[in-house]
mmCIF file of N, CA and C in Angstrom:
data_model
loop_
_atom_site.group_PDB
_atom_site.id
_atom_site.type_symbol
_atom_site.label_atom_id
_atom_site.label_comp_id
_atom_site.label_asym_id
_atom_site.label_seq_id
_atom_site.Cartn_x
_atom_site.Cartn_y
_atom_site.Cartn_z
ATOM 1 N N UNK A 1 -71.968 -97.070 160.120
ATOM 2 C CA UNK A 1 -71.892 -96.064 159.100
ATOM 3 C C UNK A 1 -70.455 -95.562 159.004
ATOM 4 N N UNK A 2 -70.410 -95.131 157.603
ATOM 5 C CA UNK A 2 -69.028 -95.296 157.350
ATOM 6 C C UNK A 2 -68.654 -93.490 157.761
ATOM 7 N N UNK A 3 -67.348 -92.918 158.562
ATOM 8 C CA UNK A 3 -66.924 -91.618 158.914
ATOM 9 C C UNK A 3 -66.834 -90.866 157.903
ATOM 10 N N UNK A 4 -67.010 -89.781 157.794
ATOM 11 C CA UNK A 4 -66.242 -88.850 156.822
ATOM 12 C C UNK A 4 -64.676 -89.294 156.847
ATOM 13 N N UNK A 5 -63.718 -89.418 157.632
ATOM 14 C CA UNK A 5 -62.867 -89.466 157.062
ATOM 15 C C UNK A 5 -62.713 -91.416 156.866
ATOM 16 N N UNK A 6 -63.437 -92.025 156.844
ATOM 17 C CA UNK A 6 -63.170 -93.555 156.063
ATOM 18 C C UNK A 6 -63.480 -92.884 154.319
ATOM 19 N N UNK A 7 -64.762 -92.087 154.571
ATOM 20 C CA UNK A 7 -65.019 -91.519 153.169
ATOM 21 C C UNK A 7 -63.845 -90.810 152.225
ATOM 22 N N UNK A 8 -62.731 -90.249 152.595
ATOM 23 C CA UNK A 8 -62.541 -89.231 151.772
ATOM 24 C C UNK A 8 -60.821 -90.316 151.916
ATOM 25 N N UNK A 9 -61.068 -91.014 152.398
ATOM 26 C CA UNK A 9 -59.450 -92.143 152.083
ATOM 27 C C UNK A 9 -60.182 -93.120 150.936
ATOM 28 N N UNK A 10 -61.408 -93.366 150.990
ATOM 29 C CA UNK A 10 -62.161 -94.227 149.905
ATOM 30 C C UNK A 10 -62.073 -93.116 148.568
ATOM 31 N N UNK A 11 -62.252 -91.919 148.660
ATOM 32 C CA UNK A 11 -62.490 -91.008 147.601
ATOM 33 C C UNK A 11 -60.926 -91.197 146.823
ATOM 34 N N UNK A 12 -59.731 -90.931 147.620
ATOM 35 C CA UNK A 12 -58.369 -90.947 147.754
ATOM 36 C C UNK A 12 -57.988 -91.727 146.874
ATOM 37 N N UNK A 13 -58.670 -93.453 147.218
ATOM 38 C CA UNK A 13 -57.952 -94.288 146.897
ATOM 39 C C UNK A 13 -58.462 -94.861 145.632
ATOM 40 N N UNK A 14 -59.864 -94.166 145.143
ATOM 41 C CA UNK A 14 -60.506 -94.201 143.531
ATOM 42 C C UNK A 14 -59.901 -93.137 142.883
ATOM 43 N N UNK A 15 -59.233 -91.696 143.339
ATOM 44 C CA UNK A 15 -58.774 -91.005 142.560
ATOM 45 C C UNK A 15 -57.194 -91.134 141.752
ATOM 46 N N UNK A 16 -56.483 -91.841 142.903
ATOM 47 C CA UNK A 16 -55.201 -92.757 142.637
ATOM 48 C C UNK A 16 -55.609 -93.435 141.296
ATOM 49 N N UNK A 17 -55.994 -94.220 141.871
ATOM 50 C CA UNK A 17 -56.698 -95.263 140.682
ATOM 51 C C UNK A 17 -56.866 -95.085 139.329
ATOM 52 N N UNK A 18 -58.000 -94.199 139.403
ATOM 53 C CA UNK A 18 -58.214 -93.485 137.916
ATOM 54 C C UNK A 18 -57.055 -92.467 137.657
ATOM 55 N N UNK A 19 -56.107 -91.999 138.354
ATOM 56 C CA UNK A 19 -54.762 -91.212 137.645
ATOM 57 C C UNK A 19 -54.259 -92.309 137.397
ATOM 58 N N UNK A 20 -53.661 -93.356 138.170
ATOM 59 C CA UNK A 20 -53.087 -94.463 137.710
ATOM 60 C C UNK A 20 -53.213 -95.344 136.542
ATOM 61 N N UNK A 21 -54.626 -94.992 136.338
ATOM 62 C CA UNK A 21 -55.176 -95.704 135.086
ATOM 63 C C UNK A 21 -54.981 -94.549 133.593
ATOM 64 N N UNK A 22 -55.083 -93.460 133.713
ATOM 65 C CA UNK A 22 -55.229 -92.344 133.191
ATOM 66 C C UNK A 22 -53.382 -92.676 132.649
ATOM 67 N N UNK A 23 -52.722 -92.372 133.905
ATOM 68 C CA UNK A 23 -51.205 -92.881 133.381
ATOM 69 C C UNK A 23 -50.841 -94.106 132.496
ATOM 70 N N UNK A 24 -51.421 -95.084 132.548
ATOM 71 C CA UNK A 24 -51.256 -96.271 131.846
ATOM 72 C C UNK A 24 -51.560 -95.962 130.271
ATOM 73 N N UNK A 25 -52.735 -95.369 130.181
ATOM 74 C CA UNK A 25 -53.217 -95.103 128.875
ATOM 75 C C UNK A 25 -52.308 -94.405 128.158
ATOM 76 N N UNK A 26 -51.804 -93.300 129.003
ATOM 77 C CA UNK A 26 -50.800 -92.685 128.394
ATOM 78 C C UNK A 26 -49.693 -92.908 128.122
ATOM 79 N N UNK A 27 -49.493 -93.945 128.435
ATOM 80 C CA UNK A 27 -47.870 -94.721 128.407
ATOM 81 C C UNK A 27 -47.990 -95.564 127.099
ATOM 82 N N UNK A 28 -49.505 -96.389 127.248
ATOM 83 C CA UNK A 28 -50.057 -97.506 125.670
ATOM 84 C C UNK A 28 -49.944 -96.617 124.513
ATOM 85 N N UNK A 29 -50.717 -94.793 124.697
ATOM 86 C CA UNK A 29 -50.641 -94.410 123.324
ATOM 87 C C UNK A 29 -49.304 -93.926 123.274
ATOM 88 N N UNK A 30 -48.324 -93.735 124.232
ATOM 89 C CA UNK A 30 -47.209 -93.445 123.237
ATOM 90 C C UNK A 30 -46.343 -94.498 122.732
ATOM 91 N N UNK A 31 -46.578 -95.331 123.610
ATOM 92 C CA UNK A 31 -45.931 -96.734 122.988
ATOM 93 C C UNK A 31 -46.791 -97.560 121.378
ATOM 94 N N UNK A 32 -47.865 -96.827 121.545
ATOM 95 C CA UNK A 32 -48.379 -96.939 120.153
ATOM 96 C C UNK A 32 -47.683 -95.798 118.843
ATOM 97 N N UNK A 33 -47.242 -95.621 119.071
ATOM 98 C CA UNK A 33 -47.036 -94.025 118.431
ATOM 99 C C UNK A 33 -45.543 -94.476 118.419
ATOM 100 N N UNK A 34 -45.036 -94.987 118.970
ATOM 101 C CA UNK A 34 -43.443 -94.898 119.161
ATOM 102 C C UNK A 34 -43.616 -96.002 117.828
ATOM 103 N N UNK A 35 -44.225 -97.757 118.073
ATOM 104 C CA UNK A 35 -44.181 -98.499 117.533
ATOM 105 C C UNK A 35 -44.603 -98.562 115.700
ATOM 106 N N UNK A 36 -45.714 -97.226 115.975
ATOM 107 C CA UNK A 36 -46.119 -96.857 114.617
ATOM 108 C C UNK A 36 -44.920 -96.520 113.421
ATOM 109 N N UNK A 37 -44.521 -95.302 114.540
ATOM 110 C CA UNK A 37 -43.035 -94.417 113.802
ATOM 111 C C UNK A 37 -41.813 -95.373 113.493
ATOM 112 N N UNK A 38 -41.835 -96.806 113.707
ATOM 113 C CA UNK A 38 -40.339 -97.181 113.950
ATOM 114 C C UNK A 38 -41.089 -98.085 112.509
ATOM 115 N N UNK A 39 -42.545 -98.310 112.543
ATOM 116 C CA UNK A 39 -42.988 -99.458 111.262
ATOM 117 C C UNK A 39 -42.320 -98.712 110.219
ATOM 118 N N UNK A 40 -43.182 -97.436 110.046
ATOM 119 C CA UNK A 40 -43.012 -96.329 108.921
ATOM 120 C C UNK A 40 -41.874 -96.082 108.647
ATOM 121 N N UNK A 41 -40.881 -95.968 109.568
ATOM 122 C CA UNK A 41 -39.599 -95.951 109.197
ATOM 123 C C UNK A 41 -38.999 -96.946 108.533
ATOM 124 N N UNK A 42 -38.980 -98.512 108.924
ATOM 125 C CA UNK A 42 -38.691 -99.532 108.745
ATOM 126 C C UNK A 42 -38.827 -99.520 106.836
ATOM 127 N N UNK A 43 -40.018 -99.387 106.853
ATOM 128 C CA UNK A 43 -40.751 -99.398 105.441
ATOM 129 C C UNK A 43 -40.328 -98.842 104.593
ATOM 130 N N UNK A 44 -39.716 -97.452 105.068
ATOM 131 C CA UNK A 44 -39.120 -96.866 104.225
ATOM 132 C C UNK A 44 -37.659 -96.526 103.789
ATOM 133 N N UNK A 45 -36.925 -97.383 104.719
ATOM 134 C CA UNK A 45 -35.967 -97.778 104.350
ATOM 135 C C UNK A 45 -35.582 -99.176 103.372
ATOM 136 N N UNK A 46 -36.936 -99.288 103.425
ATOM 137 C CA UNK A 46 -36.630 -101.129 103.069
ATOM 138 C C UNK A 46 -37.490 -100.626 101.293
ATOM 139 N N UNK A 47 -37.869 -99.555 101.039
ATOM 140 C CA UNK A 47 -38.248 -99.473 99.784
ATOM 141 C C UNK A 47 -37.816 -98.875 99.054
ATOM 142 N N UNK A 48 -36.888 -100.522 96.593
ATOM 143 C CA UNK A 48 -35.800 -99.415 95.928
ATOM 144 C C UNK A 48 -36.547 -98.939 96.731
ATOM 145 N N UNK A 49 -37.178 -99.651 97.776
ATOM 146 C CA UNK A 49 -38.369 -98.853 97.800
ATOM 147 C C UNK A 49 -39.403 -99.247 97.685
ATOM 148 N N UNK A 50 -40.262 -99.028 96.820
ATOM 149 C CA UNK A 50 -41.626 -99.897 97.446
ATOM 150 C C UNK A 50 -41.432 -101.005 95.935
ATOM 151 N N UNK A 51 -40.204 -100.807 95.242
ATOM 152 C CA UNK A 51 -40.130 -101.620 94.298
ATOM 153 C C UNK A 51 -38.943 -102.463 94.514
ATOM 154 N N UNK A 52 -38.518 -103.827 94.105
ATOM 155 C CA UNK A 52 -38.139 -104.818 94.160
ATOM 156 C C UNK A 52 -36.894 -104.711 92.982
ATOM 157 N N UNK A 53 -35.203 -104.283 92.534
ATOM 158 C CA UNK A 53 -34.946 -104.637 91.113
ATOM 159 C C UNK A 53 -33.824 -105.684 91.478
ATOM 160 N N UNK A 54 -33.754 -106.426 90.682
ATOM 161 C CA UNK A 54 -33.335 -107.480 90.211
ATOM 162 C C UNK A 54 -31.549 -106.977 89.827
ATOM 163 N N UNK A 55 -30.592 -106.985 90.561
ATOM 164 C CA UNK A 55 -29.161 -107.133 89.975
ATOM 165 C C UNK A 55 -28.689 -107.640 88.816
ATOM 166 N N UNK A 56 -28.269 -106.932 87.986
ATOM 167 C CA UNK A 56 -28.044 -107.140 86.412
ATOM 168 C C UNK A 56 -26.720 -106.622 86.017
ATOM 169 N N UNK A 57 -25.783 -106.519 86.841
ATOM 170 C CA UNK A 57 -23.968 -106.144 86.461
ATOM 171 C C UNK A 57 -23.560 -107.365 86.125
ATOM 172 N N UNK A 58 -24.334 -108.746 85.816
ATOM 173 C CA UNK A 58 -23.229 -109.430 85.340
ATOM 174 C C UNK A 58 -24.200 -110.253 84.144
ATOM 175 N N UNK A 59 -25.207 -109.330 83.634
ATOM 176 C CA UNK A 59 -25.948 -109.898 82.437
ATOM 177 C C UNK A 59 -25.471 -109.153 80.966
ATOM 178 N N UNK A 60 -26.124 -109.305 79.999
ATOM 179 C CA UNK A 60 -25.612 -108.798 78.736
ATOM 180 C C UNK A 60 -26.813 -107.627 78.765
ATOM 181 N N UNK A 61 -27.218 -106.718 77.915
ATOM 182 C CA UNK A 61 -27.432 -106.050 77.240
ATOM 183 C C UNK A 61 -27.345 -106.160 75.822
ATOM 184 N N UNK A 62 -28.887 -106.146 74.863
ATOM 185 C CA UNK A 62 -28.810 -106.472 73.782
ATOM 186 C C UNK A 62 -29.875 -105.066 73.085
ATOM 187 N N UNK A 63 -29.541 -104.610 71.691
ATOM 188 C CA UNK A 63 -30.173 -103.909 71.376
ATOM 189 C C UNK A 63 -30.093 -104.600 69.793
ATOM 190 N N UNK A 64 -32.149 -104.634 69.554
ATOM 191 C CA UNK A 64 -32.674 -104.962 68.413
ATOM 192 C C UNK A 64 -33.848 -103.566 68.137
ATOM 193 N N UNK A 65 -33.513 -103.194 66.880
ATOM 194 C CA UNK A 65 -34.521 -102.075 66.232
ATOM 195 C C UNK A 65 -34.769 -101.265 67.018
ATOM 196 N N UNK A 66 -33.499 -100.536 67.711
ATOM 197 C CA UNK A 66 -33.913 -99.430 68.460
ATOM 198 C C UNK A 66 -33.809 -99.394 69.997
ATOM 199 N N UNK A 67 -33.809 -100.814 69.869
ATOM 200 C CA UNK A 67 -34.980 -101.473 71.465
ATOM 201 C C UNK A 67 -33.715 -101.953 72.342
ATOM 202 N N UNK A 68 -33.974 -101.133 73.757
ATOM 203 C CA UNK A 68 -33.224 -102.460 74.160
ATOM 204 C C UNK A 68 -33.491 -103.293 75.296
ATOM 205 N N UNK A 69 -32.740 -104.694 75.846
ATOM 206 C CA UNK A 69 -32.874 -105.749 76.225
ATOM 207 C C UNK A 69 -31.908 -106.365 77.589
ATOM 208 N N UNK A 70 -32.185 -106.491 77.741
ATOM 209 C CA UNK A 70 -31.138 -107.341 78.746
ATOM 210 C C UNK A 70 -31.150 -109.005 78.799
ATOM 211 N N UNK A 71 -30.509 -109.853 79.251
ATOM 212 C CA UNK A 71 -30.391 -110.987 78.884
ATOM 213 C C UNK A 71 -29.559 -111.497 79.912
ATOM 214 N N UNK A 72 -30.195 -112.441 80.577
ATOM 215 C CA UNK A 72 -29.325 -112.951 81.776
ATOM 216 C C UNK A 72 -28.212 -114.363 81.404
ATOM 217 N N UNK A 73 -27.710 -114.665 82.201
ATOM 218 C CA UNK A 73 -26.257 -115.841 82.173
ATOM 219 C C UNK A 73 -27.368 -117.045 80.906
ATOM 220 N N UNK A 74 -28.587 -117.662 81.248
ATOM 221 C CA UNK A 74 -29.229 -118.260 81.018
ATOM 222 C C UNK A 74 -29.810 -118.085 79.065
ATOM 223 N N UNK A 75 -29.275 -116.471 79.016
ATOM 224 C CA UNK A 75 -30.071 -116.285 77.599
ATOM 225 C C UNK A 75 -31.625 -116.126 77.729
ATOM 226 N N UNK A 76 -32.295 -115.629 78.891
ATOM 227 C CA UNK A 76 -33.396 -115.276 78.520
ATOM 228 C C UNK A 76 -33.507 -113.911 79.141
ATOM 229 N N UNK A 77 -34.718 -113.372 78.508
ATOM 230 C CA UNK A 77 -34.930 -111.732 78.657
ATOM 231 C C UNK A 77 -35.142 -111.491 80.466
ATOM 232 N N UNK A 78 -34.816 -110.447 80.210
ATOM 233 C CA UNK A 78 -35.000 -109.969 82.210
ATOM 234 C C UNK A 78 -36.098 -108.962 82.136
ATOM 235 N N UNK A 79 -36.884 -109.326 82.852
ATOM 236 C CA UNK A 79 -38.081 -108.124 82.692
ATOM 237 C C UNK A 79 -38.511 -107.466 84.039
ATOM 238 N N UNK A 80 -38.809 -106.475 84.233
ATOM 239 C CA UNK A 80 -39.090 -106.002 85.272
ATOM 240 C C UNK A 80 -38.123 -105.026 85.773
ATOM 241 N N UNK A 81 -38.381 -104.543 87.094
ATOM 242 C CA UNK A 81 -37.396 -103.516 87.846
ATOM 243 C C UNK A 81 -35.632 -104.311 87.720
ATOM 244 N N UNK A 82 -34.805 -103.623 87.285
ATOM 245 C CA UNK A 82 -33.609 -104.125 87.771
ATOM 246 C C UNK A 82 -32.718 -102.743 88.157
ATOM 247 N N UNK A 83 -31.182 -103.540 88.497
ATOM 248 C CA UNK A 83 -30.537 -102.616 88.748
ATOM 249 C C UNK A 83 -28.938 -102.429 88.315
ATOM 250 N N UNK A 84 -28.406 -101.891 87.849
ATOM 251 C CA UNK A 84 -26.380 -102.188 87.231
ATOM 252 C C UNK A 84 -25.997 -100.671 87.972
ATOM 253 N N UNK A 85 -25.237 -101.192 88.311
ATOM 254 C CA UNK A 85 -23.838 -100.029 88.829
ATOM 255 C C UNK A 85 -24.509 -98.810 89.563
ATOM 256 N N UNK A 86 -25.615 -99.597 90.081
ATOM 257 C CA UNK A 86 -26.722 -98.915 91.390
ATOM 258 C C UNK A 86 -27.501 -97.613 90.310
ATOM 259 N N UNK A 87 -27.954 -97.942 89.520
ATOM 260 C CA UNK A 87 -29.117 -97.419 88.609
ATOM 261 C C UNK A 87 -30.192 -98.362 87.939
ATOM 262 N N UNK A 88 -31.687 -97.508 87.970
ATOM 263 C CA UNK A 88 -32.710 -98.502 88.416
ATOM 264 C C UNK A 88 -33.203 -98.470 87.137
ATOM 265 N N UNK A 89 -33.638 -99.513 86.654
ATOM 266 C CA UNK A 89 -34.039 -99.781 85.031
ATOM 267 C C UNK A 89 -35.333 -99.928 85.006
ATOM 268 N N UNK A 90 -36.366 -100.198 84.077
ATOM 269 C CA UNK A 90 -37.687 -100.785 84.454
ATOM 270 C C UNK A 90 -37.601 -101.742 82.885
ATOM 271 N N UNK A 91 -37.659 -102.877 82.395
ATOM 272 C CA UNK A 91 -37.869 -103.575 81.220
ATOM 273 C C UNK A 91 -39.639 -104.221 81.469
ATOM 274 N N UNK A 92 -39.971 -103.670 80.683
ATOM 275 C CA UNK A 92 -41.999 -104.413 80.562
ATOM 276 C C UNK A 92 -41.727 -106.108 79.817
ATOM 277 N N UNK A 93 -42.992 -106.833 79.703
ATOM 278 C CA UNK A 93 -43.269 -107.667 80.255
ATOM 279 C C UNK A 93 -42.832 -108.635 78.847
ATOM 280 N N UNK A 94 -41.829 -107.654 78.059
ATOM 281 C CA UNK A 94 -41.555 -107.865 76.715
ATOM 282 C C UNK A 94 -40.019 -108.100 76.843
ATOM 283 N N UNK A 95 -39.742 -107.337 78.217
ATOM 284 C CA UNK A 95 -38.184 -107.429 77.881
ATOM 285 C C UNK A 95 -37.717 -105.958 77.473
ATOM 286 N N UNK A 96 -38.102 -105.086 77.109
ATOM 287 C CA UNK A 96 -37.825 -104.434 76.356
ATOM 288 C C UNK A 96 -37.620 -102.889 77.201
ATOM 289 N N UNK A 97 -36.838 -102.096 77.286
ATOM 290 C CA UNK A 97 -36.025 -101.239 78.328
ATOM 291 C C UNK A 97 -36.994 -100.045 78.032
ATOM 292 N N UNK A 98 -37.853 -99.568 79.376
ATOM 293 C CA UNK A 98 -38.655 -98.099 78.687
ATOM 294 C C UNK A 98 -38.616 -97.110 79.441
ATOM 295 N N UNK A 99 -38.862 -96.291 78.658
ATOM 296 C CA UNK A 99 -38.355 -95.206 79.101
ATOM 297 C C UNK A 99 -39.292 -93.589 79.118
ATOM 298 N N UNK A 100 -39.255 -92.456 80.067
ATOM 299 C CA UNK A 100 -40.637 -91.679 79.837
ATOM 300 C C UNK A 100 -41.474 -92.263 81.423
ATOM 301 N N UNK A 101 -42.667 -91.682 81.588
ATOM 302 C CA UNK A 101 -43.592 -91.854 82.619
ATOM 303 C C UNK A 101 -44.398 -93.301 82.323
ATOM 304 N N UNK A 102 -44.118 -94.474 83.576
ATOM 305 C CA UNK A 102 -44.484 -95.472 83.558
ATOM 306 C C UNK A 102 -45.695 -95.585 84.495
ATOM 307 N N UNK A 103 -46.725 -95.946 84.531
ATOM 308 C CA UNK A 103 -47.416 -96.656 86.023
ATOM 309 C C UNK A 103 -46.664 -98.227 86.599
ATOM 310 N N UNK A 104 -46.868 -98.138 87.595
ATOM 311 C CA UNK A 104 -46.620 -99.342 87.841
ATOM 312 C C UNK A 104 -46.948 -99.865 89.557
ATOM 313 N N UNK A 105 -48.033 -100.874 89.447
ATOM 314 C CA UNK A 105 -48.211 -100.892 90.875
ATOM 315 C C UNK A 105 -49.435 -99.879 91.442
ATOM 316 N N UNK A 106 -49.953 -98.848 91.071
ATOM 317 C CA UNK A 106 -51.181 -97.669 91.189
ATOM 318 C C UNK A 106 -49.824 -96.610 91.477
ATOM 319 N N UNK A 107 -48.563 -96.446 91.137
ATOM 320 C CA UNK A 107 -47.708 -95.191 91.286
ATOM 321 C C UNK A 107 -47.039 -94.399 90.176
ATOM 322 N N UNK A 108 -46.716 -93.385 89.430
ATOM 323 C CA UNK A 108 -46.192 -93.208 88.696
ATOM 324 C C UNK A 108 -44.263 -93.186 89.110
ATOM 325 N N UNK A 109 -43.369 -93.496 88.099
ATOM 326 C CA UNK A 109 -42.129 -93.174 87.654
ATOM 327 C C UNK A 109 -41.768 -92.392 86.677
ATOM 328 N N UNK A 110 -40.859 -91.933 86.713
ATOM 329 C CA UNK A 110 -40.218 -91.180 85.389
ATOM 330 C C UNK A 110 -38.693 -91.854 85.005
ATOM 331 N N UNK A 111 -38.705 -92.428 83.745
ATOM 332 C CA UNK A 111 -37.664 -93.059 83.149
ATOM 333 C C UNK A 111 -36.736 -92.212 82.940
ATOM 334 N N UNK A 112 -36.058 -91.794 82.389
ATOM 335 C CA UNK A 112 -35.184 -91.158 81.570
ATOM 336 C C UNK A 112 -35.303 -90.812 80.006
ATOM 337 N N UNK A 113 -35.502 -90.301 79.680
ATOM 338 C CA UNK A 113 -35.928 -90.079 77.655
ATOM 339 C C UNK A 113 -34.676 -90.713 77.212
ATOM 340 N N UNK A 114 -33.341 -90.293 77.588
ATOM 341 C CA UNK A 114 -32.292 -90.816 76.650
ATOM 342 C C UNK A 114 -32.153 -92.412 77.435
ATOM 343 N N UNK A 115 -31.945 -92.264 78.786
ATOM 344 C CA UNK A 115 -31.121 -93.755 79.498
ATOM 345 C C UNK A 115 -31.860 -94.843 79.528
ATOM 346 N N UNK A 116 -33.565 -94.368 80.219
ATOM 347 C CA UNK A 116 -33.973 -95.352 80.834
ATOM 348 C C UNK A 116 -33.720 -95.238 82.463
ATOM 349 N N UNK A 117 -32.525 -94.599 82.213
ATOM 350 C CA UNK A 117 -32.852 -94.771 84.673
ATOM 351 C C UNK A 117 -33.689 -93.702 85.230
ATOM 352 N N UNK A 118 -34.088 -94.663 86.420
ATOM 353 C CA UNK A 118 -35.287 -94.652 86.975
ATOM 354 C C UNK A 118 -34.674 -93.009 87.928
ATOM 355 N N UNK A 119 -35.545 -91.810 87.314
ATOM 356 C CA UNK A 119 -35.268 -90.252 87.948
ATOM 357 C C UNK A 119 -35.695 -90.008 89.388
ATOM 358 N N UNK A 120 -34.968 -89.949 90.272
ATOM 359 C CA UNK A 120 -35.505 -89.818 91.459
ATOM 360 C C UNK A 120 -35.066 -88.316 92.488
ATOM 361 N N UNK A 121 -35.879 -87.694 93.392
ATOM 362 C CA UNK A 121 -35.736 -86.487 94.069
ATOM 363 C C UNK A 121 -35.510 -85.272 93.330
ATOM 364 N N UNK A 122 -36.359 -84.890 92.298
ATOM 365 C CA UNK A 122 -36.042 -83.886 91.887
ATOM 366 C C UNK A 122 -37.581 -83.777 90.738
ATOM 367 N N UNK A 123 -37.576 -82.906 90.608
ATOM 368 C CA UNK A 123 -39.093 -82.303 89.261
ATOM 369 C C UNK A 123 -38.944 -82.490 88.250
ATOM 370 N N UNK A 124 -39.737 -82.974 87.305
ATOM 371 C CA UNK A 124 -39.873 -83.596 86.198
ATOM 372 C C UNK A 124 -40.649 -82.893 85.816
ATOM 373 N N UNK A 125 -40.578 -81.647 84.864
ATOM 374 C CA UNK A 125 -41.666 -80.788 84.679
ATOM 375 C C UNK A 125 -42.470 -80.942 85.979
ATOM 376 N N UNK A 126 -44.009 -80.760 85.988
ATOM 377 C CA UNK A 126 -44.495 -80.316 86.587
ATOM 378 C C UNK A 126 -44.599 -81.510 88.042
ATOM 379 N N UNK A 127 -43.845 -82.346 88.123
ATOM 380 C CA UNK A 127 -44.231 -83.712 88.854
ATOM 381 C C UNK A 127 -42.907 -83.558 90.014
ATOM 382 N N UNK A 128 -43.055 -83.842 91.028
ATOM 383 C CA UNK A 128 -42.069 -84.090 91.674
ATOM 384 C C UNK A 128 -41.721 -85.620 92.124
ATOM 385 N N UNK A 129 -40.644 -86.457 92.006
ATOM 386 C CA UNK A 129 -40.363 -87.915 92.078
ATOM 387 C C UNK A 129 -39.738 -87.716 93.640
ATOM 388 N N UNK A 130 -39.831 -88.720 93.965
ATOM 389 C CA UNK A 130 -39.258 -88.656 95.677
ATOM 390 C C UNK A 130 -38.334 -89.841 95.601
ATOM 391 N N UNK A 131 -37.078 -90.195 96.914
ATOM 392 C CA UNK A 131 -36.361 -90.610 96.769
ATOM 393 C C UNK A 131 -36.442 -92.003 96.245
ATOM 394 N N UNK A 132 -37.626 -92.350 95.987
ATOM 395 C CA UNK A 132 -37.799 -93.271 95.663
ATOM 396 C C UNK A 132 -38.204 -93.753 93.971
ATOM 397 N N UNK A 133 -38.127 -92.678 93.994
ATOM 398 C CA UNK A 133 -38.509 -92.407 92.427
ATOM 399 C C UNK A 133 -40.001 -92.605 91.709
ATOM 400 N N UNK A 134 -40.810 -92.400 93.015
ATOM 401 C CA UNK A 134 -42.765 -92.284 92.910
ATOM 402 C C UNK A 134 -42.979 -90.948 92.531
ATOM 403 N N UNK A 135 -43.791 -90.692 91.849
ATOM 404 C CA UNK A 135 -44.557 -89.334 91.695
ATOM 405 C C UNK A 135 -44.679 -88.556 93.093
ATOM 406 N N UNK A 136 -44.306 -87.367 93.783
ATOM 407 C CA UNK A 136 -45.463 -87.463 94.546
ATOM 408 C C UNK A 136 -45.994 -86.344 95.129
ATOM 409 N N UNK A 137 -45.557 -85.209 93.854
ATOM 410 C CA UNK A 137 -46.124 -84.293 94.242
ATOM 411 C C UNK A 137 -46.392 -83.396 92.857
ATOM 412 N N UNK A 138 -47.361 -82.142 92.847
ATOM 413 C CA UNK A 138 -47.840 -81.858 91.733
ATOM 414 C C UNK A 138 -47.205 -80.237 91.719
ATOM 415 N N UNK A 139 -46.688 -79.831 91.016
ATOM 416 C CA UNK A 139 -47.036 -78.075 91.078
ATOM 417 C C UNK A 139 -48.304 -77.785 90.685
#
């Protein structure tokens, strides 16, 4: 039969144990937590943003009836997110430069009424755009 004190070095050496184990866990969730924060970060440096534009300082610009266009080395229309002299454009699926509150993707933007560039960190009437130039907050 086992002594009281074989017992309470057996008690000893399960309570180690489970702190030891108790410590481990705690080391996984912050190393989860560390690894989380560095994704989120990553992400958000890497997004115009969560949008993609296309470099356009060495294409033309064309305006028909109002409208305007862009036009790459090639002569055909550029559509989509772009970007000239680090300002963010949006042209739809026409080519055609727009401007005002867009969706795009499930997010809103705000164009510009006169330019077209893409408004970012600051309130748009009642909308706030973030540095990224998403909707993302309401008054």
């Amino acid at each position: 039969m086992k002594s009281l004190r074989d017992i309470a070095k057996i008690k000893i050496i399960i309570m180690v144990f489970i702190e030891g184990r108790a410590h481990i866990m705690k080391i996984k969730k912050l190393i989860s937590a560390i690894v989380f924060a560095v994704t989120l970060s990553i992400m958000s440096a890497n997004s115009v943003f969560a949008i993609t534009a296309v470099n356009v300082d060495d294409f033309t610009w064309i305006e028909t009836d109002d409208k305007w266009s862009c036009i790459d080395e090639d002569g055909d229309l550029v559509k989509g997110w772009v970007s000239q002299d680090q300002d963010i454009y949006y042209l739809d699926k026409e080519g055609i430069l727009k401007t005002g509150w867009i969706k795009y993707d499930r997010s809103w933007y705000y164009l510009d009424e006169d330019t077209g560039i893409l408004t970012t960190d600051q309130w748009v009437d009642n909308y706030y755009v973030n540095y990224d130039g998403e909707m993302s907050k309401i008054r």
